Tab-separated table of C-alpha atoms in Angstrom:
chain	number	residue	atom	x	y	z
A	1	MET	CA	-22.251	1.944	-146.550
A	2	ILE	CA	-18.622	0.919	-146.589
A	3	THR	CA	-17.779	3.774	-144.252
A	4	TYR	CA	-20.485	2.673	-141.818
A	5	SER	CA	-19.243	-0.926	-141.810
A	6	LEU	CA	-15.672	0.214	-141.299
A	7	ALA	CA	-16.693	2.368	-138.362
A	8	THR	CA	-18.569	-0.556	-136.830
A	9	ILE	CA	-15.531	-2.802	-137.175
A	10	ILE	CA	-13.279	-0.167	-135.592
A	11	VAL	CA	-15.670	0.207	-132.645
A	12	LEU	CA	-15.822	-3.567	-132.124
A	13	VAL	CA	-12.045	-3.857	-132.252
A	14	PHE	CA	-11.729	-1.027	-129.752
A	15	VAL	CA	-14.228	-2.658	-127.407
A	16	LEU	CA	-12.403	-5.992	-127.653
A	17	ILE	CA	-9.061	-4.354	-126.928
A	18	VAL	CA	-10.467	-2.510	-123.933
A	19	SER	CA	-12.116	-5.670	-122.565
A	20	MET	CA	-8.789	-7.488	-122.698
A	21	PHE	CA	-7.429	-5.460	-119.812
A	22	ARG	CA	-8.549	-6.319	-116.276
A	23	VAL	CA	-7.436	-4.855	-112.977
A	24	LEU	CA	-7.292	-7.062	-109.896
A	25	ARG	CA	-6.951	-5.736	-106.350
A	26	GLU	CA	-4.182	-6.854	-104.049
A	27	TYR	CA	-6.408	-9.447	-102.356
A	28	GLU	CA	-7.831	-10.832	-105.620
A	29	ARG	CA	-6.598	-13.513	-108.010
A	30	ALA	CA	-7.893	-14.584	-111.428
A	31	VAL	CA	-8.156	-18.258	-112.326
A	32	VAL	CA	-7.792	-18.191	-116.126
A	33	PHE	CA	-9.147	-20.910	-118.444
A	34	LEU	CA	-7.958	-21.269	-122.046
A	35	LEU	CA	-10.610	-22.918	-124.234
A	36	GLY	CA	-12.118	-24.546	-121.150
A	37	ARG	CA	-8.836	-25.869	-119.753
A	38	PHE	CA	-7.015	-24.412	-116.777
A	39	TYR	CA	-4.294	-22.039	-117.939
A	40	GLN	CA	-2.842	-20.171	-114.952
A	41	VAL	CA	-3.547	-17.962	-111.965
A	42	LYS	CA	-2.996	-14.267	-112.614
A	43	GLY	CA	-2.901	-11.122	-110.508
A	44	PRO	CA	-2.881	-8.865	-108.738
A	45	GLY	CA	-2.622	-5.718	-110.827
A	46	LEU	CA	-3.196	-5.316	-114.575
A	47	ILE	CA	-3.741	-8.546	-116.509
A	48	ILE	CA	-4.708	-9.369	-120.093
A	49	ILE	CA	-7.557	-11.739	-120.924
A	50	ILE	CA	-8.102	-12.656	-124.573
A	51	PRO	CA	-11.851	-12.421	-125.235
A	52	ILE	CA	-13.742	-15.564	-126.269
A	53	ILE	CA	-10.606	-17.709	-126.033
A	54	GLN	CA	-9.945	-17.115	-122.353
A	55	GLN	CA	-12.266	-16.836	-119.374
A	56	MET	CA	-11.439	-15.861	-115.791
A	57	VAL	CA	-12.953	-16.390	-112.347
A	58	ARG	CA	-12.188	-13.938	-109.566
A	59	VAL	CA	-11.184	-15.370	-106.195
A	60	ASP	CA	-11.036	-13.362	-102.960
A	61	LEU	CA	-8.047	-14.261	-100.762
A	62	ARG	CA	-9.176	-12.351	-97.670
A	63	THR	CA	-10.281	-14.130	-94.506
A	64	ILE	CA	-13.976	-14.986	-94.679
A	65	VAL	CA	-16.135	-15.020	-91.564
A	66	LEU	CA	-18.721	-17.792	-91.829
A	67	ASP	CA	-21.581	-17.839	-89.334
A	68	VAL	CA	-22.639	-21.434	-88.752
A	69	PRO	CA	-26.433	-21.629	-88.175
A	70	THR	CA	-27.772	-22.968	-84.882
A	71	GLN	CA	-27.582	-26.761	-84.775
A	72	ASP	CA	-29.725	-29.073	-82.627
A	73	LEU	CA	-27.679	-31.872	-81.131
A	74	ILE	CA	-27.748	-34.390	-78.293
A	75	THR	CA	-24.685	-34.663	-76.084
A	76	ARG	CA	-23.165	-37.913	-74.927
A	77	ASP	CA	-25.090	-37.674	-71.631
A	78	ASN	CA	-28.398	-37.337	-73.561
A	79	VAL	CA	-28.950	-33.603	-73.117
A	80	SER	CA	-30.590	-31.697	-75.983
A	81	VAL	CA	-28.843	-28.382	-76.713
A	82	LYS	CA	-28.632	-25.800	-79.480
A	83	VAL	CA	-25.161	-24.684	-80.538
A	84	ASN	CA	-23.918	-22.201	-83.114
A	85	ALA	CA	-20.396	-21.201	-84.072
A	86	VAL	CA	-18.312	-18.988	-86.339
A	87	VAL	CA	-15.596	-20.173	-88.732
A	88	TYR	CA	-12.684	-18.067	-90.012
A	89	PHE	CA	-11.106	-19.340	-93.229
A	90	ARG	CA	-9.437	-18.101	-96.408
A	91	VAL	CA	-8.473	-19.391	-99.840
A	92	VAL	CA	-4.780	-20.248	-100.124
A	93	ASP	CA	-4.890	-22.004	-103.508
A	94	PRO	CA	-7.283	-20.370	-106.022
A	95	LYS	CA	-6.771	-23.153	-108.544
A	96	MET	CA	-7.968	-25.873	-106.160
A	97	ALA	CA	-10.781	-23.714	-104.778
A	98	ILE	CA	-12.278	-23.329	-108.282
A	99	ASN	CA	-11.441	-26.684	-109.869
A	100	ASN	CA	-11.941	-29.111	-106.966
A	101	VAL	CA	-15.267	-27.892	-105.563
A	102	GLU	CA	-18.297	-26.290	-107.176
A	103	ASN	CA	-18.889	-23.634	-104.515
A	104	TYR	CA	-16.288	-23.521	-101.762
A	105	LEU	CA	-18.360	-21.139	-99.621
A	106	GLU	CA	-21.404	-23.403	-99.578
A	107	ALA	CA	-19.270	-26.523	-99.203
A	108	THR	CA	-17.414	-25.091	-96.212
A	109	SER	CA	-20.691	-24.003	-94.620
A	110	GLN	CA	-22.294	-27.443	-94.949
A	111	LEU	CA	-19.138	-29.183	-93.741
A	112	SER	CA	-18.998	-26.874	-90.708
A	113	GLN	CA	-22.579	-27.719	-89.761
A	114	THR	CA	-22.132	-31.482	-89.983
A	115	THR	CA	-18.775	-31.382	-88.185
A	116	LEU	CA	-20.231	-29.253	-85.389
A	117	ARG	CA	-23.000	-31.781	-84.774
A	118	SER	CA	-20.797	-34.860	-84.980
A	119	VAL	CA	-17.922	-33.579	-82.818
A	120	LEU	CA	-19.927	-31.892	-80.055
A	121	GLY	CA	-22.303	-34.851	-79.871
A	122	GLN	CA	-19.394	-36.977	-78.619
A	123	HIS	CA	-18.893	-34.842	-75.504
A	124	GLU	CA	-20.892	-34.299	-72.342
A	125	LEU	CA	-22.680	-31.094	-71.425
A	126	ASP	CA	-20.103	-30.108	-68.792
A	127	GLU	CA	-17.373	-30.262	-71.428
A	128	LEU	CA	-19.386	-28.023	-73.782
A	129	LEU	CA	-19.683	-25.413	-71.054
A	130	SER	CA	-16.177	-25.565	-69.574
A	131	ALA	CA	-13.782	-26.946	-72.214
A	132	ARG	CA	-14.558	-24.715	-75.190
A	133	ASP	CA	-10.920	-24.048	-76.039
A	134	GLU	CA	-10.198	-27.746	-76.557
A	135	LEU	CA	-13.390	-28.221	-78.573
A	136	ASN	CA	-12.563	-25.226	-80.763
A	137	LYS	CA	-9.154	-26.704	-81.527
A	138	ASP	CA	-10.685	-30.084	-82.399
A	139	LEU	CA	-13.217	-28.486	-84.739
A	140	GLN	CA	-10.542	-26.342	-86.406
A	141	SER	CA	-8.264	-29.353	-86.932
A	142	ILE	CA	-11.024	-31.503	-88.475
A	143	LEU	CA	-12.309	-28.761	-90.773
A	144	ASP	CA	-8.809	-27.817	-91.891
A	145	GLN	CA	-8.052	-31.430	-92.734
A	146	HIS	CA	-11.211	-31.890	-94.830
A	147	THR	CA	-10.885	-28.575	-96.684
A	148	ASP	CA	-7.220	-29.044	-97.532
A	149	ASN	CA	-8.120	-30.518	-100.956
A	150	TRP	CA	-10.228	-27.446	-101.650
A	151	GLY	CA	-7.307	-25.052	-101.236
A	152	ILE	CA	-8.858	-23.585	-98.088
A	153	LYS	CA	-7.145	-22.895	-94.760
A	154	VAL	CA	-9.380	-22.843	-91.674
A	155	ALA	CA	-7.724	-20.410	-89.288
A	156	ASN	CA	-10.056	-20.591	-86.310
A	157	VAL	CA	-13.379	-21.956	-85.078
A	158	GLU	CA	-15.242	-20.420	-82.146
A	159	ILE	CA	-18.340	-21.812	-80.422
A	160	LYS	CA	-20.598	-18.808	-79.823
A	161	HIS	CA	-23.630	-19.947	-77.838
A	162	VAL	CA	-24.827	-23.105	-76.091
A	163	ASP	CA	-28.567	-22.741	-75.492
A	164	LEU	CA	-30.273	-25.003	-72.941
A	165	ASP	CA	-33.906	-25.685	-72.087
A	166	ASP	CA	-35.362	-23.939	-69.042
A	167	SER	CA	-35.632	-27.233	-67.171
A	168	MET	CA	-31.955	-27.943	-67.761
A	169	VAL	CA	-31.011	-24.421	-66.627
A	170	ARG	CA	-32.897	-24.997	-63.356
A	171	ALA	CA	-31.224	-28.378	-62.916
A	172	LEU	CA	-27.787	-26.814	-63.393
A	173	ALA	CA	-28.696	-24.102	-60.871
A	174	ARG	CA	-29.662	-26.752	-58.296
A	175	GLN	CA	-26.457	-28.637	-59.004
A	176	ALA	CA	-24.375	-25.482	-58.518
A	177	GLU	CA	-26.225	-24.684	-55.271
A	178	ALA	CA	-25.604	-28.208	-53.962
A	179	GLU	CA	-21.945	-27.938	-54.888
A	180	ARG	CA	-21.604	-24.634	-53.021
A	181	SER	CA	-23.365	-26.151	-49.989
A	182	ARG	CA	-20.981	-29.114	-50.045
A	183	ARG	CA	-17.964	-26.823	-50.164
A	184	ALA	CA	-19.331	-24.742	-47.275
A	185	LYS	CA	-19.751	-27.867	-45.139
A	186	VAL	CA	-16.256	-29.064	-45.960
A	187	ILE	CA	-14.782	-25.668	-45.120
A	188	HIS	CA	-16.746	-25.558	-41.844
A	189	ALA	CA	-15.593	-29.054	-40.887
A	190	THR	CA	-12.010	-28.173	-41.717
A	191	GLY	CA	-12.277	-25.081	-39.521
A	192	GLU	CA	-13.653	-27.154	-36.634
A	193	LEU	CA	-10.776	-29.616	-36.987
A	194	GLU	CA	-8.177	-26.853	-36.934
A	195	ALA	CA	-9.917	-25.145	-33.995
A	196	SER	CA	-9.961	-28.382	-31.992
A	197	ALA	CA	-6.250	-28.836	-32.603
A	198	LYS	CA	-5.536	-25.305	-31.390
A	199	LEU	CA	-7.761	-25.804	-28.322
A	200	ARG	CA	-5.853	-28.938	-27.486
A	201	GLU	CA	-2.567	-27.051	-27.695
A	202	ALA	CA	-4.014	-24.304	-25.485
A	203	ALA	CA	-5.176	-26.897	-22.915
A	204	ASP	CA	-1.687	-28.392	-22.811
A	205	VAL	CA	-0.201	-24.966	-22.164
A	206	LEU	CA	-2.714	-24.220	-19.362
A	207	ASN	CA	-2.022	-27.585	-17.721
A	208	GLN	CA	1.634	-26.639	-17.434
A	209	ALA	CA	0.724	-23.394	-15.585
A	210	PRO	CA	-2.392	-23.846	-13.384
A	211	ASN	CA	-2.361	-20.183	-12.324
A	212	ALA	CA	-2.927	-19.202	-15.939
A	213	VAL	CA	-6.469	-20.560	-15.656
A	214	GLN	CA	-7.278	-17.961	-13.008
A	215	LEU	CA	-5.922	-15.228	-15.235
A	216	ARG	CA	-8.109	-16.518	-18.026
A	217	TYR	CA	-11.133	-16.353	-15.698
A	218	MET	CA	-10.352	-12.733	-14.893
A	219	GLN	CA	-9.985	-11.873	-18.578
A	220	THR	CA	-13.325	-13.527	-19.369
A	221	LEU	CA	-15.042	-11.518	-16.623
A	222	THR	CA	-13.561	-8.317	-18.022
A	223	GLU	CA	-14.837	-9.119	-21.496
A	224	ILE	CA	-18.426	-9.919	-20.462
A	225	SER	CA	-18.791	-7.078	-17.956
A	226	ASN	CA	-19.915	-3.553	-18.786
A	227	ASP	CA	-21.655	-0.626	-17.135
A	228	ARG	CA	-25.187	-1.903	-17.863
A	229	THR	CA	-24.656	-5.485	-16.744
A	230	THR	CA	-26.827	-6.523	-13.771
A	231	THR	CA	-25.794	-10.180	-13.740
A	232	ILE	CA	-22.822	-11.250	-11.627
A	233	VAL	CA	-20.874	-14.169	-13.008
A	234	PHE	CA	-18.754	-16.121	-10.565
A	235	PRO	CA	-16.595	-18.726	-12.280
A	236	MET	CA	-16.057	-21.937	-10.396
A	237	PRO	CA	-12.856	-23.806	-11.222
A	238	ILE	CA	-13.311	-27.335	-12.410
A	239	ASP	CA	-10.586	-28.519	-10.034
A	240	LEU	CA	-12.623	-27.283	-7.069
A	241	VAL	CA	-15.647	-29.232	-8.260
A	242	ASP	CA	-13.510	-32.349	-8.638
A	243	LYS	CA	-12.119	-31.974	-5.118
A	244	PHE	CA	-15.613	-31.447	-3.715
A	245	SER	CA	-16.795	-34.550	-5.497
A	246	ASN	CA	-13.892	-36.570	-4.099
A	247	VAL	CA	-14.676	-35.372	-0.550
A	248	MET	CA	-18.341	-36.313	-0.907
A	249	ALA	CA	-17.423	-39.738	-2.235
A	250	SER	CA	-15.020	-40.360	0.709
A	251	ALA	CA	-17.665	-39.307	3.245
A	252	LYS	CA	-20.209	-41.646	1.667
A	253	LYS	CA	-17.783	-44.583	1.860
A	254	GLN	CA	-17.177	-43.947	5.568
A	255	GLN	CA	-20.892	-43.867	6.303
A	256	ASP	CA	-21.341	-47.135	4.468
A	257	LYS	CA	-18.687	-48.754	6.652
């Protein structure tokens, strides 16, 4: 009986000694409590934990990718949209992450959801679609500020999708089509203005050399003529028409006298 009890004691002591040794990976830390009070942060590598007297909580220091669920929100211009995002963060202070918040993963997730709704709800729909970089920086700054007391560093926040209703998609398509039509009209008007300026310069040059008009007539005839053309085009100078009109007006005045 004594031998059996001694063997049991030896086995228990061996188990206790073995359980004292813990191995932590490079990205892990152990928050150690001594009789319920914070003692120190240990790791990585081989550490010793005294059974019963000390307890430890493992903390992962790697970057955690948190997928923020889709949130329904109303923009500042009263448009209902659905937005989801992804948050990249990591624990920089294991002591604060364990002692200051019950569950830092759940707390960061809930904070990300509420911040996403509150921040994006202050902007218009056009800003959500075109100014994502600025919005991502604002979200990252706000989250990092609120999680600082939890020993968490928010590295980046990215808005993934902005889902719109079908009616809003059609409205945006009509708006884009109207915008393209407006640009086309402006470009066409600008081209007409530049063309009129060039025509005016060309008219000034032709006025300085009247014979150049005849050469232009000949060039126009060459361009419109081909082997299959059956129509004969005879250009009549405008000056000739003006002279003919002046002669007719003079003859009419003489008859009146």
